[in-house]
XYZ file of N, CA and C in Angstrom:
462
model
N 25.065 21.055 -15.930
C 24.905 20.855 -16.793
C 25.455 19.427 -17.394
N 25.506 19.027 -18.786
C 25.942 18.160 -19.601
C 27.418 18.623 -19.439
N 28.509 17.779 -18.980
C 29.692 17.786 -19.339
C 30.696 17.048 -20.217
N 29.925 16.329 -20.802
C 30.561 15.352 -21.999
C 30.921 14.077 -21.658
N 30.635 13.591 -20.459
C 31.552 12.633 -19.481
C 30.297 11.295 -19.137
N 29.241 11.491 -20.167
C 28.529 10.216 -20.425
C 28.877 9.075 -21.121
N 28.117 7.735 -20.342
C 29.323 6.845 -21.316
C 27.978 6.097 -22.032
N 28.227 5.160 -22.873
C 27.228 4.546 -23.726
C 27.384 2.811 -23.236
N 26.395 2.022 -23.177
C 26.248 0.514 -22.791
C 26.916 0.273 -24.356
N 27.841 -0.674 -24.142
C 28.317 -1.150 -25.482
C 28.131 -2.569 -25.134
N 27.856 -3.733 -26.326
C 27.600 -4.977 -26.369
C 28.895 -5.908 -27.107
N 29.785 -6.464 -26.788
C 30.492 -7.012 -27.742
C 30.270 -8.677 -27.272
N 29.617 -8.939 -28.543
C 28.808 -10.583 -28.060
C 30.498 -11.464 -28.165
N 31.524 -11.283 -28.603
C 32.778 -11.952 -29.045
C 33.293 -11.765 -27.629
N 34.024 -12.968 -27.249
C 34.694 -12.429 -26.128
C 36.181 -12.081 -26.092
N 36.406 -11.541 -26.960
C 38.342 -11.201 -27.457
C 38.128 -9.830 -27.278
N 37.828 -9.150 -26.031
C 38.136 -8.233 -25.983
C 39.857 -7.966 -25.443
N 40.349 -6.776 -25.565
C 41.633 -6.389 -25.509
C 41.605 -6.062 -23.979
N 42.599 -6.321 -23.279
C 42.697 -6.046 -21.801
C 42.059 -4.578 -21.547
N 40.998 -4.092 -20.732
C 40.783 -2.794 -20.426
C 40.852 -2.880 -18.986
N 40.915 -1.328 -18.786
C 40.733 -0.942 -17.390
C 39.755 0.403 -17.519
N 39.027 0.477 -16.274
C 38.290 1.711 -15.958
C 39.221 2.942 -16.144
N 38.442 3.837 -17.098
C 39.038 5.181 -17.468
C 40.032 5.237 -18.822
N 39.955 3.794 -19.161
C 40.766 3.610 -20.799
C 40.180 4.207 -21.430
N 40.498 4.733 -22.854
C 40.366 5.666 -24.087
C 39.820 4.295 -25.073
N 39.084 4.208 -25.685
C 38.253 3.053 -26.894
C 38.124 3.688 -27.996
N 38.207 2.942 -28.804
C 37.589 3.011 -30.420
C 36.879 1.967 -30.517
N 35.587 2.228 -30.753
C 34.262 1.033 -30.908
C 33.782 1.225 -32.128
N 33.725 0.254 -33.123
C 32.771 0.351 -34.001
C 31.551 -0.909 -34.107
N 30.763 -0.573 -34.529
C 29.236 -1.059 -34.547
C 28.089 -0.637 -34.766
N 26.785 -1.068 -34.332
C 25.869 -0.523 -34.805
C 24.949 -0.101 -33.547
N 24.234 1.271 -33.835
C 23.523 1.487 -32.718
C 21.998 0.735 -32.779
N 21.264 0.519 -31.303
C 20.379 -0.031 -31.583
C 19.501 0.757 -29.992
N 18.238 0.253 -30.031
C 17.852 0.475 -28.786
C 17.025 -0.835 -27.916
N 17.537 -0.981 -26.843
C 17.056 -2.402 -25.747
C 15.894 -1.883 -24.923
N 15.048 -1.996 -24.612
C 13.899 -1.502 -23.989
C 14.222 -0.020 -23.824
N 14.345 0.768 -24.602
C 14.198 2.200 -25.119
C 15.748 2.947 -24.491
N 16.453 1.918 -24.326
C 17.942 2.566 -23.835
C 18.866 2.716 -24.819
N 19.594 2.830 -25.450
C 20.415 2.980 -26.243
C 21.744 2.144 -26.467
N 21.990 1.426 -27.091
C 23.188 0.190 -26.607
C 23.799 0.385 -28.294
N 25.085 -0.037 -28.603
C 25.761 -0.013 -29.522
C 26.417 -1.506 -29.456
N 26.104 -2.232 -30.423
C 26.629 -3.730 -30.435
C 27.513 -3.714 -31.314
N 28.632 -3.823 -30.689
C 30.032 -3.931 -31.180
C 30.841 -4.986 -31.907
N 31.472 -4.212 -33.202
C 31.935 -5.197 -33.770
C 33.946 -5.821 -33.544
N 34.125 -4.071 -33.072
C 35.519 -4.284 -32.777
C 35.862 -3.043 -31.891
N 36.571 -3.752 -30.908
C 37.054 -2.204 -29.706
C 38.514 -2.523 -29.788
N 39.215 -1.247 -30.063
C 40.378 -1.124 -29.903
C 40.963 -0.284 -28.690
N 41.801 -0.384 -28.031
C 42.440 0.462 -26.851
C 42.895 1.466 -27.666
N 42.953 2.784 -26.954
C 43.763 3.963 -27.341
C 44.743 4.353 -26.598
N 44.440 3.791 -25.149
C 45.197 4.406 -24.274
C 44.604 4.439 -22.971
N 45.385 4.765 -21.989
C 44.515 5.028 -20.448
C 44.527 6.338 -20.264
N 43.796 6.594 -19.031
C 43.206 7.804 -18.445
C 42.514 7.611 -16.956
N 41.864 8.503 -16.881
C 41.743 8.388 -15.698
C 39.968 8.330 -15.164
N 39.781 7.139 -14.165
C 38.371 6.737 -14.354
C 37.013 8.345 -14.389
N 36.218 8.075 -14.504
C 35.316 9.272 -14.359
C 35.024 9.340 -12.884
N 34.964 10.591 -12.192
C 34.004 11.152 -10.704
C 32.616 10.827 -11.218
N 32.024 10.240 -10.116
C 30.583 10.899 -10.008
C 30.288 11.936 -9.983
N 28.942 12.274 -10.638
C 28.263 13.528 -10.476
C 27.312 13.032 -9.157
N 27.122 14.066 -8.140
C 26.243 14.186 -6.932
C 25.286 14.433 -7.727
N 24.086 13.694 -7.027
C 22.585 14.031 -7.501
C 21.576 13.830 -6.566
N 20.598 14.690 -6.350
C 19.371 14.619 -5.559
C 18.803 13.274 -6.288
N 17.929 12.309 -5.110
C 17.565 11.550 -5.352
C 16.325 11.687 -6.914
N 15.636 12.543 -6.429
C 14.813 12.848 -7.691
C 15.291 13.348 -9.107
N 16.398 13.587 -9.130
C 16.867 14.011 -10.404
C 17.240 12.842 -11.330
N 17.752 11.580 -10.902
C 18.264 10.392 -11.756
C 17.215 9.951 -12.596
N 17.418 10.566 -13.764
C 16.468 10.445 -15.127
C 17.156 10.823 -16.463
N 16.343 11.035 -17.516
C 17.027 10.586 -19.141
C 18.352 11.734 -19.119
N 17.939 12.878 -18.319
C 19.048 13.844 -18.724
C 20.623 13.231 -18.480
N 20.637 12.630 -17.362
C 22.003 11.979 -17.114
C 22.060 10.367 -17.441
N 21.314 9.737 -18.421
C 21.532 8.265 -18.838
C 22.328 8.460 -19.353
N 23.301 6.992 -18.702
C 24.958 6.889 -19.125
C 25.983 7.509 -18.086
N 25.507 8.249 -17.356
C 26.400 9.269 -16.449
C 26.334 7.805 -15.259
N 27.727 8.538 -14.775
C 28.283 7.774 -13.284
C 27.727 9.180 -12.495
N 27.036 8.593 -11.217
C 26.360 9.607 -10.615
C 26.437 9.017 -8.935
N 26.181 9.765 -8.007
C 26.193 9.344 -6.694
C 25.040 9.887 -5.870
N 24.032 9.073 -5.258
C 23.236 9.553 -4.599
C 23.498 9.517 -3.109
N 22.330 9.751 -2.385
C 22.466 9.150 -0.959
C 20.797 9.431 -0.250
N 20.225 9.110 0.234
C 18.946 9.055 0.770
C 18.617 7.969 1.708
N 17.274 8.035 2.079
C 16.926 6.780 3.477
C 16.436 5.857 2.322
N 16.267 4.644 3.054
C 15.561 3.699 2.291
C 14.347 3.226 2.726
N 13.627 3.460 1.124
C 12.142 3.480 1.475
C 11.611 2.386 1.574
N 12.091 1.521 0.501
C 11.644 0.106 0.604
C 12.625 -1.063 -0.337
N 12.712 -2.090 -0.330
C 13.421 -2.749 -1.199
C 12.790 -4.333 -1.112
N 13.254 -5.155 -2.399
C 13.069 -6.475 -2.189
C 14.425 -7.093 -2.685
N 14.386 -8.315 -3.671
C 15.495 -8.837 -3.918
C 16.460 -8.147 -4.903
N 15.763 -7.361 -5.717
C 16.569 -6.476 -7.148
C 16.545 -4.865 -6.660
N 15.982 -4.898 -6.176
C 15.480 -3.167 -6.119
C 15.615 -2.580 -4.632
N 16.545 -1.365 -4.684
C 16.533 -0.676 -2.936
C 16.038 0.824 -3.831
N 14.959 1.516 -3.004
C 14.113 2.605 -3.544
C 14.673 3.748 -2.350
N 15.294 4.856 -3.038
C 15.948 5.468 -1.843
C 15.127 6.799 -2.170
N 15.444 7.937 -0.844
C 14.366 9.192 -1.135
C 15.081 10.186 -0.532
N 15.824 11.639 -0.762
C 16.274 12.332 0.008
C 15.642 13.603 0.401
N 14.105 13.607 0.293
C 13.121 14.366 0.227
C 12.785 15.258 -1.359
N 13.510 14.522 -2.461
C 13.436 15.291 -3.959
C 12.864 14.207 -4.688
N 12.481 13.081 -4.226
C 11.710 12.157 -5.069
C 12.483 10.577 -5.115
N 11.810 10.094 -5.731
C 12.223 8.576 -5.194
C 13.422 7.960 -6.430
N 14.256 7.487 -5.882
C 14.889 6.795 -7.306
C 15.349 5.249 -6.871
N 15.087 4.574 -7.933
C 15.441 3.233 -8.084
C 16.517 2.628 -8.403
N 17.521 1.915 -7.386
C 18.713 1.103 -7.511
C 18.484 -0.363 -7.549
N 18.787 -0.369 -8.977
C 18.914 -2.211 -9.397
C 20.200 -2.959 -9.139
N 20.185 -3.856 -8.328
C 21.277 -4.784 -7.962
C 21.313 -5.931 -9.031
N 22.221 -5.866 -10.411
C 22.068 -7.012 -10.897
C 22.996 -8.041 -10.897
N 22.448 -9.078 -10.966
C 22.987 -10.258 -10.798
C 24.840 -10.723 -11.184
N 24.346 -10.030 -12.388
C 26.165 -10.072 -13.168
C 26.922 -9.188 -12.389
N 26.469 -8.160 -11.394
C 27.599 -7.561 -10.668
C 28.006 -8.161 -9.290
N 27.469 -9.526 -8.818
C 27.703 -10.236 -7.640
C 27.590 -9.247 -6.461
N 26.669 -8.154 -6.661
C 26.471 -7.126 -5.575
C 25.819 -7.723 -4.059
N 26.283 -8.007 -2.858
C 25.548 -8.241 -2.094
C 25.061 -7.542 -1.294
N 23.462 -7.228 -1.086
C 22.797 -6.812 -0.650
C 23.219 -6.405 0.609
N 23.309 -5.149 1.345
C 23.605 -5.209 2.617
C 22.211 -5.144 3.395
N 22.380 -5.312 4.994
C 21.069 -5.488 5.533
C 20.475 -4.270 5.793
N 19.231 -4.117 5.247
C 18.325 -2.911 5.231
C 17.515 -3.037 6.204
N 17.384 -1.678 6.502
C 15.921 -1.009 7.449
C 15.488 0.053 6.958
N 13.969 0.172 6.885
C 13.503 1.444 6.616
C 13.737 2.352 7.122
N 14.126 3.374 6.621
C 14.577 4.760 7.322
C 16.192 5.119 7.192
N 16.955 3.789 6.865
C 18.452 3.752 7.080
C 18.972 4.383 6.075
N 19.911 5.111 6.397
C 20.547 6.418 5.339
C 21.666 5.318 4.336
N 21.610 5.571 2.874
C 22.555 4.780 1.955
C 22.928 5.556 0.936
N 24.093 5.509 0.702
C 24.702 6.476 -0.674
C 25.223 5.460 -1.612
N 24.844 5.522 -2.605
C 24.789 4.651 -3.822
C 25.643 5.426 -4.915
N 26.888 4.752 -5.733
C 27.160 5.103 -6.861
C 27.159 4.305 -8.173
N 26.701 4.663 -9.065
C 26.565 3.675 -10.467
C 26.328 4.619 -11.460
N 25.636 3.945 -12.708
C 25.586 4.537 -13.933
C 23.917 4.683 -14.194
N 23.350 5.572 -14.633
C 22.281 6.289 -14.718
C 21.664 4.947 -15.826
N 20.500 4.212 -15.390
C 19.987 3.462 -17.134
C 18.684 3.439 -17.069
N 17.904 3.089 -18.197
C 16.805 3.103 -18.639
C 16.251 1.748 -19.042
N 15.026 1.313 -18.661
C 14.336 0.346 -19.242
C 13.060 0.515 -19.521
N 12.499 0.490 -20.630
C 11.201 0.935 -20.958
C 10.502 2.179 -20.286
N 11.216 3.373 -20.271
C 11.034 4.652 -20.050
C 11.204 4.437 -18.663
N 11.843 3.726 -18.014
C 11.525 4.256 -16.484
C 13.284 3.643 -15.699
N 13.700 4.539 -15.350
C 15.022 5.252 -15.049
C 15.869 4.600 -13.265
N 17.143 3.998 -13.548
C 17.362 3.338 -12.187
C 18.646 3.859 -12.548
N 19.492 3.218 -10.906
C 21.163 3.478 -10.891
C 21.429 2.400 -10.740
N 22.517 1.774 -11.430
C 22.643 0.124 -11.538
C 24.283 0.308 -10.966
N 24.442 0.014 -9.777
C 25.667 0.047 -8.959
C 26.867 -0.820 -9.726
N 27.797 -1.002 -9.768
C 28.738 -1.867 -10.229
C 29.594 -2.642 -9.513
N 29.937 -2.195 -8.528
C 30.709 -2.534 -7.571
C 30.079 -2.532 -6.098
N 30.790 -3.807 -5.225
C 30.168 -3.589 -3.982
C 30.315 -2.453 -2.825
N 31.708 -1.901 -3.544
C 31.851 -0.943 -2.835
C 31.363 0.773 -3.066
N 30.364 0.356 -3.954
C 29.570 0.985 -4.907
C 28.188 1.828 -3.864
N 28.291 0.772 -2.626
C 27.160 1.058 -1.685
C 27.644 1.263 -0.466
N 27.309 2.310 0.020
C 27.734 2.713 1.127
C 26.561 2.868 2.675
N 26.523 2.194 3.336
C 25.695 2.183 4.771
C 26.140 3.509 5.519
N 25.676 4.563 5.938
C 25.396 5.435 6.632
C 25.134 5.141 8.140
N 25.326 5.693 9.108
C 24.894 5.423 10.433
C 23.709 6.666 9.930
N 22.735 6.098 11.077
C 21.246 6.857 11.028
C 21.176 8.218 11.839
N 22.306 8.110 12.614
C 22.030 9.408 13.310
C 23.895 9.505 13.497
N 24.349 10.366 13.453
C 25.870 10.953 12.889
C 26.558 11.215 14.319
N 27.886 10.820 14.738
C 28.127 10.939 16.395
C 28.311 12.095 16.566
N 28.021 12.912 17.802
C 28.076 14.039 18.474
C 30.113 14.129 18.371
N 30.217 15.407 17.926
C 31.841 15.646 18.219
C 32.032 15.380 19.657
N 33.283 14.739 19.411
C 34.016 13.828 20.419
C 33.792 12.675 20.954
N 32.720 11.790 20.262
C 32.144 10.834 19.994
C 32.449 9.601 19.294
N 32.888 8.689 19.555
C 32.892 7.654 18.577
C 32.176 6.435 18.894
Protein backbone atom coordinates (compact mmCIF):
# COMPACT_ATOMS: atom_id res chain seq x y z
CA UNK A 1 0.00 0.00 0.00
CA UNK A 2 0.85 3.67 -0.05
CA UNK A 3 3.48 4.68 2.51
CA UNK A 4 3.70 8.43 1.85
CA UNK A 5 7.05 8.20 0.07
CA UNK A 6 5.85 9.15 -3.42
CA UNK A 7 7.30 12.27 -4.96
CA UNK A 8 5.95 15.00 -7.18
CA UNK A 9 7.59 16.32 -10.31
CA UNK A 10 8.45 19.96 -9.79
CA UNK A 11 9.44 22.35 -12.53
CA UNK A 12 11.44 25.42 -11.66
CA UNK A 13 12.07 27.57 -14.71
CA UNK A 14 14.52 29.86 -12.95
CA UNK A 15 17.97 28.39 -12.50
CA UNK A 16 18.26 29.96 -9.02
CA UNK A 17 17.82 26.78 -7.00
CA UNK A 18 19.44 26.29 -3.62
CA UNK A 19 22.02 23.51 -3.47
CA UNK A 20 20.04 20.28 -3.04
CA UNK A 21 20.97 16.67 -2.42
CA UNK A 22 18.92 13.52 -2.85
CA UNK A 23 16.83 13.03 0.29
CA UNK A 24 16.72 16.72 1.30
CA UNK A 25 13.48 18.03 2.75
CA UNK A 26 12.19 21.08 0.85
CA UNK A 27 9.36 23.61 0.96
CA UNK A 28 8.01 24.54 -2.48
CA UNK A 29 5.45 27.11 -3.56
CA UNK A 30 3.82 27.10 -6.95
CA UNK A 31 0.88 26.07 -9.07
CA UNK A 32 -0.30 22.51 -9.70
CA UNK A 33 -1.03 21.60 -13.30
CA UNK A 34 -1.29 18.54 -15.54
CA UNK A 35 1.16 17.84 -18.35
CA UNK A 36 0.25 14.86 -20.55
CA UNK A 37 -2.09 13.74 -17.71
CA UNK A 38 0.74 13.78 -15.13
CA UNK A 39 0.39 16.13 -12.16
CA UNK A 40 3.35 18.51 -11.88
CA UNK A 41 4.02 21.65 -9.87
CA UNK A 42 5.36 24.78 -11.58
CA UNK A 43 7.39 26.21 -8.72
CA UNK A 44 7.98 29.84 -7.86
CA UNK A 45 10.17 29.19 -4.82
CA UNK A 46 12.18 26.31 -3.36
CA UNK A 47 13.57 26.44 0.17
CA UNK A 48 15.80 23.69 1.57
CA UNK A 49 14.57 22.75 5.06
CA UNK A 50 17.29 20.26 5.89
CA UNK A 51 18.96 17.01 5.02
CA UNK A 52 17.43 13.59 5.01
CA UNK A 53 17.93 10.05 3.85
CA UNK A 54 17.27 9.19 0.20
CA UNK A 55 14.20 7.03 -0.34
CA UNK A 56 14.64 3.29 -0.76
CA UNK A 57 12.90 1.82 -3.80
CA UNK A 58 9.82 -0.37 -3.53
CA UNK A 59 10.35 -3.68 -5.34
CA UNK A 60 7.47 -4.36 -7.75
CA UNK A 61 6.51 -6.97 -10.32
CA UNK A 62 6.79 -5.48 -13.83
CA UNK A 63 3.03 -5.74 -14.31
CA UNK A 64 2.36 -3.38 -11.38
CA UNK A 65 4.16 -0.33 -12.77
CA UNK A 66 1.12 1.93 -12.94
CA UNK A 67 -0.99 4.68 -11.44
CA UNK A 68 -0.91 3.58 -7.82
CA UNK A 69 2.88 4.00 -7.85
CA UNK A 70 3.08 7.26 -9.86
CA UNK A 71 5.81 9.47 -8.40
CA UNK A 72 7.33 6.58 -6.42
CA UNK A 73 10.85 5.23 -6.59
CA UNK A 74 10.55 1.55 -7.54
CA UNK A 75 12.78 -1.33 -8.66
CA UNK A 76 11.75 -3.96 -11.19
CA UNK A 77 13.53 -6.97 -12.65
CA UNK A 78 12.61 -8.93 -15.74
CA UNK A 79 13.68 -10.21 -19.08
CA UNK A 80 14.15 -7.87 -22.02
CA UNK A 81 11.28 -8.35 -24.48
CA UNK A 82 12.18 -5.58 -26.94
CA UNK A 83 13.91 -2.18 -27.05
CA UNK A 84 14.54 0.86 -29.21
CA UNK A 85 16.61 4.04 -28.83
CA UNK A 86 14.41 5.45 -26.01
CA UNK A 87 12.64 2.49 -24.41
CA UNK A 88 13.30 -0.95 -22.96
CA UNK A 89 10.39 -3.32 -22.29
CA UNK A 90 10.76 -5.83 -19.44
CA UNK A 91 8.52 -8.66 -18.25
CA UNK A 92 8.86 -10.92 -15.22
CA UNK A 93 5.75 -12.89 -16.16
CA UNK A 94 3.31 -10.44 -14.50
CA UNK A 95 3.03 -8.03 -17.45
CA UNK A 96 5.08 -5.72 -19.62
CA UNK A 97 6.78 -2.61 -18.14
CA UNK A 98 8.16 0.26 -20.21
CA UNK A 99 11.47 1.79 -19.16
CA UNK A 100 12.07 5.22 -20.75
CA UNK A 101 15.64 6.48 -21.08
CA UNK A 102 15.43 10.27 -21.17
CA UNK A 103 18.17 12.18 -22.99
CA UNK A 104 18.51 14.55 -20.02
CA UNK A 105 19.84 11.72 -17.82
CA UNK A 106 22.67 10.92 -20.26
CA UNK A 107 22.17 7.22 -19.49
CA UNK A 108 23.97 5.07 -22.03
CA UNK A 109 21.78 2.05 -22.80
CA UNK A 110 23.54 -1.25 -22.18
CA UNK A 111 24.09 -3.72 -24.99
CA UNK A 112 20.88 -5.77 -24.88
CA UNK A 113 19.63 -9.06 -26.19
CA UNK A 114 16.13 -10.53 -26.08
CA UNK A 115 15.61 -12.59 -22.95
CA UNK A 116 18.45 -10.92 -21.06
CA UNK A 117 17.72 -10.27 -17.37
CA UNK A 118 17.75 -6.61 -16.30
CA UNK A 119 17.02 -4.79 -13.05
CA UNK A 120 15.97 -1.13 -13.27
CA UNK A 121 15.32 1.42 -10.56
CA UNK A 122 13.54 4.70 -11.23
CA UNK A 123 10.48 6.89 -10.75
CA UNK A 124 7.08 5.81 -12.08
CA UNK A 125 5.77 8.46 -14.46
CA UNK A 126 2.79 8.87 -16.75
CA UNK A 127 2.36 10.33 -20.20
CA UNK A 128 -1.11 10.43 -21.75
CA UNK A 129 -2.36 7.54 -19.61
CA UNK A 130 0.63 5.29 -20.29
CA UNK A 131 2.90 4.51 -17.33
CA UNK A 132 6.65 4.01 -17.53
CA UNK A 133 9.68 3.81 -15.31
CA UNK A 134 12.21 6.66 -15.54
CA UNK A 135 15.70 5.71 -14.35
CA UNK A 136 17.66 8.68 -13.01
CA UNK A 137 21.29 7.55 -13.19
CA UNK A 138 23.43 5.06 -15.09
CA UNK A 139 23.66 3.04 -11.87
CA UNK A 140 19.85 2.56 -11.94
CA UNK A 141 20.32 -0.11 -14.66
CA UNK A 142 21.88 -3.46 -13.73
CA UNK A 143 22.45 -6.22 -16.24
CA UNK A 144 22.36 -9.63 -14.61
CA UNK A 145 23.66 -12.88 -16.04
CA UNK A 146 21.05 -14.89 -17.90
CA UNK A 147 22.08 -17.95 -15.92
CA UNK A 148 23.37 -17.64 -12.38
CA UNK A 149 26.58 -19.55 -11.65
CA UNK A 150 26.30 -22.82 -9.73
CA UNK A 151 27.58 -22.96 -6.18
CA UNK A 152 31.38 -22.93 -6.23
CA UNK A 153 31.65 -21.56 -9.80
CA UNK A 154 32.65 -18.06 -10.77
